[in-house]
mmCIF file of C-alpha atoms in Angstrom:
data_model
loop_
_atom_site.group_PDB
_atom_site.id
_atom_site.type_symbol
_atom_site.label_atom_id
_atom_site.label_comp_id
_atom_site.label_asym_id
_atom_site.label_seq_id
_atom_site.Cartn_x
_atom_site.Cartn_y
_atom_site.Cartn_z
ATOM 1 C CA UNK A 1 -40.170 32.605 35.512
ATOM 2 C CA UNK A 2 -36.307 32.559 36.010
ATOM 3 C CA UNK A 3 -34.595 36.029 35.743
ATOM 4 C CA UNK A 4 -33.283 36.811 32.559
ATOM 5 C CA UNK A 5 -29.648 37.576 34.374
ATOM 6 C CA UNK A 6 -29.602 33.775 35.231
ATOM 7 C CA UNK A 7 -30.783 32.758 31.601
ATOM 8 C CA UNK A 8 -28.818 35.403 29.603
ATOM 9 C CA UNK A 9 -25.196 33.697 30.233
ATOM 10 C CA UNK A 10 -26.602 30.430 29.191
ATOM 11 C CA UNK A 11 -27.771 31.658 25.690
ATOM 12 C CA UNK A 12 -24.428 31.257 23.896
ATOM 13 C CA UNK A 13 -24.130 27.752 25.094
ATOM 14 C CA UNK A 14 -27.673 27.277 24.221
ATOM 15 C CA UNK A 15 -26.995 28.151 20.725
ATOM 16 C CA UNK A 16 -23.943 25.674 20.661
ATOM 17 C CA UNK A 17 -25.927 22.863 22.347
ATOM 18 C CA UNK A 18 -23.448 22.808 24.959
ATOM 19 C CA UNK A 19 -26.176 22.640 28.071
ATOM 20 C CA UNK A 20 -27.128 19.881 30.362
ATOM 21 C CA UNK A 21 -30.631 18.701 29.694
ATOM 22 C CA UNK A 22 -31.916 20.691 32.629
ATOM 23 C CA UNK A 23 -30.103 23.983 31.793
ATOM 24 C CA UNK A 24 -31.645 23.320 28.364
ATOM 25 C CA UNK A 25 -35.257 22.959 29.540
ATOM 26 C CA UNK A 26 -34.834 26.198 31.848
ATOM 27 C CA UNK A 27 -33.691 28.216 28.709
ATOM 28 C CA UNK A 28 -36.727 27.194 26.745
ATOM 29 C CA UNK A 29 -39.100 27.569 29.381
ATOM 30 C CA UNK A 30 -37.793 31.051 29.747
ATOM 31 C CA UNK A 31 -37.638 31.890 26.253
ATOM 32 C CA UNK A 32 -41.280 30.954 25.783
ATOM 33 C CA UNK A 33 -42.272 33.892 27.690
ATOM 34 C CA UNK A 34 -39.476 36.434 27.474
ATOM 35 C CA UNK A 35 -39.226 38.495 24.239
ATOM 36 C CA UNK A 36 -36.321 40.473 25.662
ATOM 37 C CA UNK A 37 -34.297 37.166 25.745
ATOM 38 C CA UNK A 38 -35.773 35.851 22.491
ATOM 39 C CA UNK A 39 -34.503 39.081 20.640
ATOM 40 C CA UNK A 40 -31.077 38.766 22.336
ATOM 41 C CA UNK A 41 -30.866 34.823 21.215
ATOM 42 C CA UNK A 42 -31.689 36.143 17.434
ATOM 43 C CA UNK A 43 -28.841 38.926 18.280
ATOM 44 C CA UNK A 44 -26.462 36.276 19.275
ATOM 45 C CA UNK A 45 -27.295 34.062 16.113
ATOM 46 C CA UNK A 46 -26.818 36.892 13.860
ATOM 47 C CA UNK A 47 -23.555 38.198 15.434
ATOM 48 C CA UNK A 48 -22.186 34.485 15.137
ATOM 49 C CA UNK A 49 -23.114 34.297 11.497
ATOM 50 C CA UNK A 50 -21.623 37.878 10.976
ATOM 51 C CA UNK A 51 -18.396 36.479 12.464
ATOM 52 C CA UNK A 52 -18.216 33.230 10.941
ATOM 53 C CA UNK A 53 -18.956 34.958 7.250
ATOM 54 C CA UNK A 54 -16.033 37.586 7.632
ATOM 55 C CA UNK A 55 -14.055 37.569 4.539
ATOM 56 C CA UNK A 56 -10.475 36.450 4.720
ATOM 57 C CA UNK A 57 -8.112 39.261 3.366
ATOM 58 C CA UNK A 58 -4.990 38.667 1.010
ATOM 59 C CA UNK A 59 -2.034 40.243 2.698
ATOM 60 C CA UNK A 60 -0.554 42.900 0.511
ATOM 61 C CA UNK A 61 2.190 41.850 -1.895
ATOM 62 C CA UNK A 62 4.789 44.158 -0.213
ATOM 63 C CA UNK A 63 4.317 42.852 3.143
ATOM 64 C CA UNK A 64 5.012 39.330 1.643
ATOM 65 C CA UNK A 65 8.307 40.779 0.018
ATOM 66 C CA UNK A 66 9.390 42.413 3.311
ATOM 67 C CA UNK A 67 8.869 39.124 5.066
ATOM 68 C CA UNK A 68 10.728 37.143 2.407
ATOM 69 C CA UNK A 69 13.714 39.720 3.401
ATOM 70 C CA UNK A 70 13.478 38.800 7.299
ATOM 71 C CA UNK A 71 15.548 35.896 7.439
ATOM 72 C CA UNK A 72 18.609 36.408 5.957
ATOM 73 C CA UNK A 73 19.274 39.982 7.699
ATOM 74 C CA UNK A 74 17.988 38.570 11.110
ATOM 75 C CA UNK A 75 19.845 35.349 11.302
ATOM 76 C CA UNK A 76 23.402 36.950 11.071
ATOM 77 C CA UNK A 77 22.407 39.345 13.754
ATOM 78 C CA UNK A 78 20.939 36.363 15.652
ATOM 79 C CA UNK A 79 23.834 34.222 15.388
ATOM 80 C CA UNK A 80 26.542 36.813 16.645
ATOM 81 C CA UNK A 81 24.593 38.016 19.370
ATOM 82 C CA UNK A 82 24.135 34.491 20.556
ATOM 83 C CA UNK A 83 27.921 33.858 20.227
ATOM 84 C CA UNK A 84 28.487 37.255 22.438
ATOM 85 C CA UNK A 85 26.149 35.850 25.086
ATOM 86 C CA UNK A 86 28.119 32.316 25.467
ATOM 87 C CA UNK A 87 29.421 32.141 29.080
ATOM 88 C CA UNK A 88 32.753 31.327 27.682
ATOM 89 C CA UNK A 89 33.097 34.635 25.598
ATOM 90 C CA UNK A 90 32.162 36.896 28.923
ATOM 91 C CA UNK A 91 35.227 36.918 30.740
ATOM 92 C CA UNK A 92 37.278 37.620 27.505
ATOM 93 C CA UNK A 93 35.057 40.407 26.679
ATOM 94 C CA UNK A 94 35.403 41.951 30.268
ATOM 95 C CA UNK A 95 39.264 41.510 29.900
ATOM 96 C CA UNK A 96 39.141 43.087 26.366
ATOM 97 C CA UNK A 97 36.786 45.994 27.919
ATOM 98 C CA UNK A 98 39.199 46.718 30.837
ATOM 99 C CA UNK A 99 42.295 46.609 28.484
ATOM 100 C CA UNK A 100 40.398 48.932 26.265
ATOM 101 C CA UNK A 101 39.619 51.173 29.114
ATOM 102 C CA UNK A 102 43.365 51.553 30.386
ATOM 103 C CA UNK A 103 44.618 52.002 26.683
ATOM 104 C CA UNK A 104 42.040 54.735 26.140
ATOM 105 C CA UNK A 105 43.235 56.567 29.594
ATOM 106 C CA UNK A 106 47.011 55.900 28.635
ATOM 107 C CA UNK A 107 46.427 57.612 25.108
ATOM 108 C CA UNK A 108 44.756 60.787 26.525
ATOM 109 C CA UNK A 109 46.766 60.966 29.677
ATOM 110 C CA UNK A 110 48.643 64.526 29.653
ATOM 111 C CA UNK A 111 51.680 62.992 31.561
ATOM 112 C CA UNK A 112 52.215 60.198 29.151
ATOM 113 C CA UNK A 113 55.947 60.821 28.909
ATOM 114 C CA UNK A 114 56.317 59.849 32.482
ATOM 115 C CA UNK A 115 54.075 56.874 32.550
ATOM 116 C CA UNK A 116 56.365 55.522 29.938
ATOM 117 C CA UNK A 117 59.593 56.093 31.646
ATOM 118 C CA UNK A 118 57.941 54.725 34.844
ATOM 119 C CA UNK A 119 56.633 51.440 32.663
ATOM 120 C CA UNK A 120 60.052 51.510 31.265
ATOM 121 C CA UNK A 121 61.899 51.488 34.553
ATOM 122 C CA UNK A 122 59.731 48.820 36.037
ATOM 123 C CA UNK A 123 60.218 46.618 33.040
ATOM 124 C CA UNK A 124 64.059 46.919 33.221
ATOM 125 C CA UNK A 125 63.761 46.462 36.974
ATOM 126 C CA UNK A 126 61.866 43.163 36.245
ATOM 127 C CA UNK A 127 64.256 42.101 33.398
ATOM 128 C CA UNK A 128 67.237 42.253 36.042
ATOM 129 C CA UNK A 129 65.539 40.485 38.692
ATOM 130 C CA UNK A 130 64.914 37.682 36.448
ATOM 131 C CA UNK A 131 68.468 37.614 35.240
ATOM 132 C CA UNK A 132 69.859 37.736 38.549
ATOM 133 C CA UNK A 133 67.392 34.864 39.711
ATOM 134 C CA UNK A 134 68.577 32.945 36.383
ATOM 135 C CA UNK A 135 72.186 33.624 37.246
ATOM 136 C CA UNK A 136 71.763 32.388 40.579
ATOM 137 C CA UNK A 137 70.259 29.215 39.287
ATOM 138 C CA UNK A 138 73.228 28.924 37.071
ATOM 139 C CA UNK A 139 75.766 29.087 39.890
ATOM 140 C CA UNK A 140 73.920 26.669 41.718
ATOM 141 C CA UNK A 141 73.757 24.043 38.954
ATOM 142 C CA UNK A 142 77.639 24.418 38.430
ATOM 143 C CA UNK A 143 78.578 24.168 42.141
ATOM 144 C CA UNK A 144 76.330 20.835 42.319
ATOM 145 C CA UNK A 145 78.221 19.582 39.165
ATOM 146 C CA UNK A 146 81.582 19.987 40.956
ATOM 147 C CA UNK A 147 80.274 17.668 44.003
ATOM 148 C CA UNK A 148 78.413 15.326 41.547
ATOM 149 C CA UNK A 149 80.918 12.880 41.800
ATOM 150 C CA UNK A 150 81.263 12.848 45.284
ATOM 151 C CA UNK A 151 77.730 12.682 45.797
ATOM 152 C CA UNK A 152 77.299 9.616 43.725
ATOM 153 C CA UNK A 153 80.279 7.818 45.533
ATOM 154 C CA UNK A 154 78.827 8.129 48.643
ATOM 155 C CA UNK A 155 75.401 7.101 47.622
ATOM 156 C CA UNK A 156 76.782 4.025 46.097
ATOM 157 C CA UNK A 157 78.391 3.206 49.118
ATOM 158 C CA UNK A 158 75.473 3.416 51.358
ATOM 159 C CA UNK A 159 73.729 1.027 48.824
ATOM 160 C CA UNK A 160 70.899 3.528 48.020
ATOM 161 C CA UNK A 161 70.741 2.143 44.086
ATOM 162 C CA UNK A 162 71.174 -1.284 45.220
ATOM 163 C CA UNK A 163 74.986 -1.718 44.088
ATOM 164 C CA UNK A 164 76.334 -1.441 47.637
ATOM 165 C CA UNK A 165 75.770 -4.935 48.163
ATOM 166 C CA UNK A 166 78.023 -6.541 45.995
ATOM 167 C CA UNK A 167 80.916 -4.819 47.104
ATOM 168 C CA UNK B 1 7.700 27.998 3.213
ATOM 169 C CA UNK B 2 6.820 29.483 6.392
ATOM 170 C CA UNK B 3 5.674 32.828 4.892
ATOM 171 C CA UNK B 4 3.669 31.245 2.207
ATOM 172 C CA UNK B 5 1.620 29.027 4.684
ATOM 173 C CA UNK B 6 1.265 31.397 7.518
ATOM 174 C CA UNK B 7 1.622 34.994 6.575
ATOM 175 C CA UNK B 8 -2.284 35.249 5.432
ATOM 176 C CA UNK B 9 -3.459 33.615 8.645
ATOM 177 C CA UNK B 10 -1.128 35.855 11.076
ATOM 178 C CA UNK B 11 -1.915 39.087 8.981
ATOM 179 C CA UNK B 12 -6.132 38.424 9.189
ATOM 180 C CA UNK B 13 -5.467 37.693 12.877
ATOM 181 C CA UNK B 14 -3.436 41.011 13.265
ATOM 182 C CA UNK B 15 -5.878 42.856 11.373
ATOM 183 C CA UNK B 16 -9.268 41.744 13.153
ATOM 184 C CA UNK B 17 -7.512 42.313 16.487
ATOM 185 C CA UNK B 18 -5.988 45.861 15.619
ATOM 186 C CA UNK B 19 -8.691 46.987 13.072
ATOM 187 C CA UNK B 20 -6.083 48.723 11.228
ATOM 188 C CA UNK B 21 -4.762 47.585 7.897
ATOM 189 C CA UNK B 22 -1.248 49.441 8.295
ATOM 190 C CA UNK B 23 -0.746 48.350 11.835
ATOM 191 C CA UNK B 24 -1.631 44.652 10.851
ATOM 192 C CA UNK B 25 1.102 45.090 8.137
ATOM 193 C CA UNK B 26 3.749 46.042 10.943
ATOM 194 C CA UNK B 27 2.209 43.716 13.479
ATOM 195 C CA UNK B 28 2.819 40.818 11.036
ATOM 196 C CA UNK B 29 6.422 41.897 10.080
ATOM 197 C CA UNK B 30 7.242 41.786 13.800
ATOM 198 C CA UNK B 31 5.414 38.442 14.471
ATOM 199 C CA UNK B 32 7.607 36.903 11.584
ATOM 200 C CA UNK B 33 10.669 38.617 13.206
ATOM 201 C CA UNK B 34 9.731 37.167 16.449
ATOM 202 C CA UNK B 35 9.279 33.827 14.853
ATOM 203 C CA UNK B 36 12.776 33.912 13.145
ATOM 204 C CA UNK B 37 14.182 34.773 16.505
ATOM 205 C CA UNK B 38 12.537 31.973 18.438
ATOM 206 C CA UNK B 39 12.192 28.964 15.956
ATOM 207 C CA UNK B 40 14.883 27.395 17.651
ATOM 208 C CA UNK B 41 12.903 27.139 20.747
ATOM 209 C CA UNK B 42 10.232 25.183 19.137
ATOM 210 C CA UNK B 43 9.882 21.743 20.253
ATOM 211 C CA UNK B 44 9.354 19.761 17.151
ATOM 212 C CA UNK B 45 6.918 17.162 19.122
ATOM 213 C CA UNK B 46 4.301 20.177 19.530
ATOM 214 C CA UNK B 47 1.774 21.592 17.129
ATOM 215 C CA UNK B 48 3.524 24.397 15.016
ATOM 216 C CA UNK B 49 0.475 26.077 14.315
ATOM 217 C CA UNK B 50 -0.663 26.365 18.030
ATOM 218 C CA UNK B 51 2.802 27.633 18.711
ATOM 219 C CA UNK B 52 2.828 30.172 16.328
ATOM 220 C CA UNK B 53 -0.540 31.355 17.082
ATOM 221 C CA UNK B 54 0.625 31.778 20.810
ATOM 222 C CA UNK B 55 3.749 33.722 19.706
ATOM 223 C CA UNK B 56 1.255 36.024 18.063
ATOM 224 C CA UNK B 57 -1.218 36.270 20.468
ATOM 225 C CA UNK B 58 1.356 37.159 23.004
ATOM 226 C CA UNK B 59 3.047 39.937 20.619
ATOM 227 C CA UNK B 60 -0.300 41.383 19.634
ATOM 228 C CA UNK B 61 -1.607 41.826 23.618
ATOM 229 C CA UNK B 62 1.522 42.913 24.276
ATOM 230 C CA UNK B 63 1.695 45.422 21.829
ATOM 231 C CA UNK B 64 -1.990 46.428 22.719
ATOM 232 C CA UNK B 65 -1.061 47.079 26.319
ATOM 233 C CA UNK B 66 1.873 49.431 25.395
ATOM 234 C CA UNK B 67 0.392 51.248 22.492
ATOM 235 C CA UNK B 68 -3.498 51.268 23.087
ATOM 236 C CA UNK B 69 -4.693 50.985 19.687
ATOM 237 C CA UNK B 70 -8.332 51.989 21.134
ATOM 238 C CA UNK B 71 -7.234 55.909 20.814
ATOM 239 C CA UNK B 72 -7.485 55.311 17.032
ATOM 240 C CA UNK B 73 -10.715 53.962 15.541
ATOM 241 C CA UNK B 74 -10.854 50.630 13.500
ATOM 242 C CA UNK B 75 -10.595 51.011 9.702
ATOM 243 C CA UNK B 76 -14.166 51.245 8.208
ATOM 244 C CA UNK B 77 -15.280 47.513 7.308
ATOM 245 C CA UNK B 78 -16.016 48.170 3.807
ATOM 246 C CA UNK B 79 -12.527 49.754 3.227
ATOM 247 C CA UNK B 80 -10.907 46.228 2.800
ATOM 248 C CA UNK B 81 -13.566 43.855 3.134
ATOM 249 C CA UNK B 82 -15.764 44.893 0.152
ATOM 250 C CA UNK B 83 -13.226 44.053 -2.307
ATOM 251 C CA UNK B 84 -12.271 40.756 -0.501
ATOM 252 C CA UNK B 85 -15.472 39.296 -0.263
ATOM 253 C CA UNK B 86 -16.153 37.866 -3.734
ATOM 254 C CA UNK B 87 -19.651 36.468 -2.610
ATOM 255 C CA UNK B 88 -20.819 39.840 -1.842
ATOM 256 C CA UNK B 89 -24.272 40.300 -3.639
ATOM 257 C CA UNK B 90 -25.964 43.443 -3.546
ATOM 258 C CA UNK B 91 -29.331 41.707 -3.414
ATOM 259 C CA UNK B 92 -28.272 39.306 -0.841
ATOM 260 C CA UNK B 93 -28.684 41.635 2.039
ATOM 261 C CA UNK B 94 -28.247 45.154 2.780
ATOM 262 C CA UNK B 95 -28.935 44.353 6.450
ATOM 263 C CA UNK B 96 -26.666 41.525 6.704
ATOM 264 C CA UNK B 97 -23.718 43.674 5.433
ATOM 265 C CA UNK B 98 -24.651 46.637 7.836
ATOM 266 C CA UNK B 99 -24.808 43.810 10.535
ATOM 267 C CA UNK B 100 -21.007 42.824 9.953
ATOM 268 C CA UNK B 101 -20.228 46.556 9.959
ATOM 269 C CA UNK B 102 -21.917 46.951 13.543
ATOM 270 C CA UNK B 103 -20.140 43.738 14.236
ATOM 271 C CA UNK B 104 -16.416 44.581 13.329
ATOM 272 C CA UNK B 105 -16.822 47.991 14.851
ATOM 273 C CA UNK B 106 -18.137 46.217 18.229
ATOM 274 C CA UNK B 107 -14.721 44.194 18.269
ATOM 275 C CA UNK B 108 -12.914 46.892 19.652
ATOM 276 C CA UNK B 109 -15.014 47.476 22.554
ATOM 277 C CA UNK B 110 -14.203 43.974 24.151
ATOM 278 C CA UNK B 111 -11.131 43.732 26.330
ATOM 279 C CA UNK B 112 -8.008 42.274 24.264
ATOM 280 C CA UNK B 113 -8.227 38.875 25.703
ATOM 281 C CA UNK B 114 -11.870 38.408 24.934
ATOM 282 C CA UNK B 115 -11.366 39.884 21.500
ATOM 283 C CA UNK B 116 -8.799 37.277 20.735
ATOM 284 C CA UNK B 117 -10.972 34.009 22.050
ATOM 285 C CA UNK B 118 -13.852 35.718 19.951
ATOM 286 C CA UNK B 119 -11.510 36.110 17.063
ATOM 287 C CA UNK B 120 -9.911 32.446 17.512
ATOM 288 C CA UNK B 121 -13.310 30.746 18.187
ATOM 289 C CA UNK B 122 -16.101 32.604 15.951
ATOM 290 C CA UNK B 123 -13.722 33.685 13.003
ATOM 291 C CA UNK B 124 -11.028 31.445 12.664
ATOM 292 C CA UNK B 125 -13.238 28.408 13.848
ATOM 293 C CA UNK B 126 -10.679 27.067 16.375
ATOM 294 C CA UNK B 127 -11.707 24.633 18.807
ATOM 295 C CA UNK B 128 -11.895 25.149 22.367
ATOM 296 C CA UNK B 129 -9.168 23.051 23.296
ATOM 297 C CA UNK B 130 -6.892 24.723 20.694
ATOM 298 C CA UNK B 131 -7.709 28.127 22.217
ATOM 299 C CA UNK B 132 -7.148 27.074 25.814
ATOM 300 C CA UNK B 133 -3.491 26.095 24.307
ATOM 301 C CA UNK B 134 -2.949 29.264 22.384
ATOM 302 C CA UNK B 135 -4.238 31.458 25.403
ATOM 303 C CA UNK B 136 -2.622 29.138 28.337
ATOM 304 C CA UNK B 137 -6.162 29.122 29.998
ATOM 305 C CA UNK B 138 -8.167 26.621 31.525
ATOM 306 C CA UNK B 139 -11.042 25.330 29.178
ATOM 307 C CA UNK B 140 -14.003 26.763 31.425
ATOM 308 C CA UNK B 141 -12.187 30.083 31.405
ATOM 309 C CA UNK B 142 -11.951 30.040 27.660
ATOM 310 C CA UNK B 143 -15.824 29.095 27.368
ATOM 311 C CA UNK B 144 -16.823 31.650 29.842
ATOM 312 C CA UNK B 145 -14.702 34.603 27.857
ATOM 313 C CA UNK B 146 -16.121 33.399 24.519
ATOM 314 C CA UNK B 147 -19.700 33.510 25.811
ATOM 315 C CA UNK B 148 -19.009 36.899 27.603
ATOM 316 C CA UNK B 149 -17.747 38.073 24.302
ATOM 317 C CA UNK B 150 -20.504 37.118 22.240
ATOM 318 C CA UNK B 151 -23.121 38.713 24.672
ATOM 319 C CA UNK B 152 -21.248 41.722 24.641
ATOM 320 C CA UNK B 153 -21.226 41.944 20.862
ATOM 321 C CA UNK B 154 -25.008 40.927 20.542
ATOM 322 C CA UNK B 155 -25.911 43.838 23.092
ATOM 323 C CA UNK B 156 -23.256 46.104 21.040
ATOM 324 C CA UNK B 157 -25.372 45.247 17.964
ATOM 325 C CA UNK B 158 -28.694 45.760 19.502
ATOM 326 C CA UNK B 159 -27.776 49.197 20.869
ATOM 327 C CA UNK B 160 -26.123 50.554 17.547
ATOM 328 C CA UNK B 161 -29.370 49.286 15.768
ATOM 329 C CA UNK B 162 -31.562 51.201 18.340
ATOM 330 C CA UNK B 163 -29.299 54.328 17.500
ATOM 331 C CA UNK B 164 -29.548 53.773 13.573
ATOM 332 C CA UNK B 165 -33.343 53.451 13.855
ATOM 333 C CA UNK B 166 -33.643 56.644 16.203
ATOM 334 C CA UNK B 167 -32.093 58.488 13.709
ATOM 335 C CA UNK B 168 -34.095 57.168 10.695
#
């Protein structure tokens, strides 16, 4: 007789008729002479019937009401968090965070007046530098205007615009 | 629409898995929140029920591992099933009811993965192929887990009966 350990694990498949013909014969031969495995087989059948016959419960009404409330609330949260997760938004968020931190430091700084004055000074220095560059550019433009006719005559003479040939 | 179609199925899955009515309510809610968050990931060419069951299975087993419900006992079988079982006939068999009680209690002794395959196969009547898809396991592994779970439940039933007869 085959040992019980070798047969036990085949019993659930035997009930489901999911064994090869040889395995089936081995199980049936064993069962004929083993009351313990016959008892186990009967217990397996009872267990299967009990599980299949478990009544299905109706969910409580309050639960369904809560479930109906989920979509509206959660979709908005999802849409916003989804927007924040976009790669394009992340550098903007980082820059905004840095500006916010700098602004926070500025507002609580004890020497805020000095910072104001320094910023004002640097700003005006910058403005002055830009105006100087602008003035220089203007003077170059006017000096170029003075020499414009001379330059154009020279260019015509050397035929750069294709007019020198006729003369 | 989703709630009407699936809330009962998910609630029952959660209740049988967790064994606590209140816990099953919370779990069902959490699963539906997850569903609303993940709905955009669903591939419309796939089976929605299997996809939802996979999501539910993942959530239930994750929560089990984090909270270990086994520390709290399962609800008594009669607490909710007696009123739900319209077919119950007192003359039909006190023994059958007692067997159901013992099997219900025996579910808590199964590991979470084994319990889940037993619920899907023997209570919900899913095919082995469907369970393999939901559990993301090979077919052979699913079958051996189901067999192991059934044997464990049958042995628990035997032990409980012996204890019961010993006390009588």
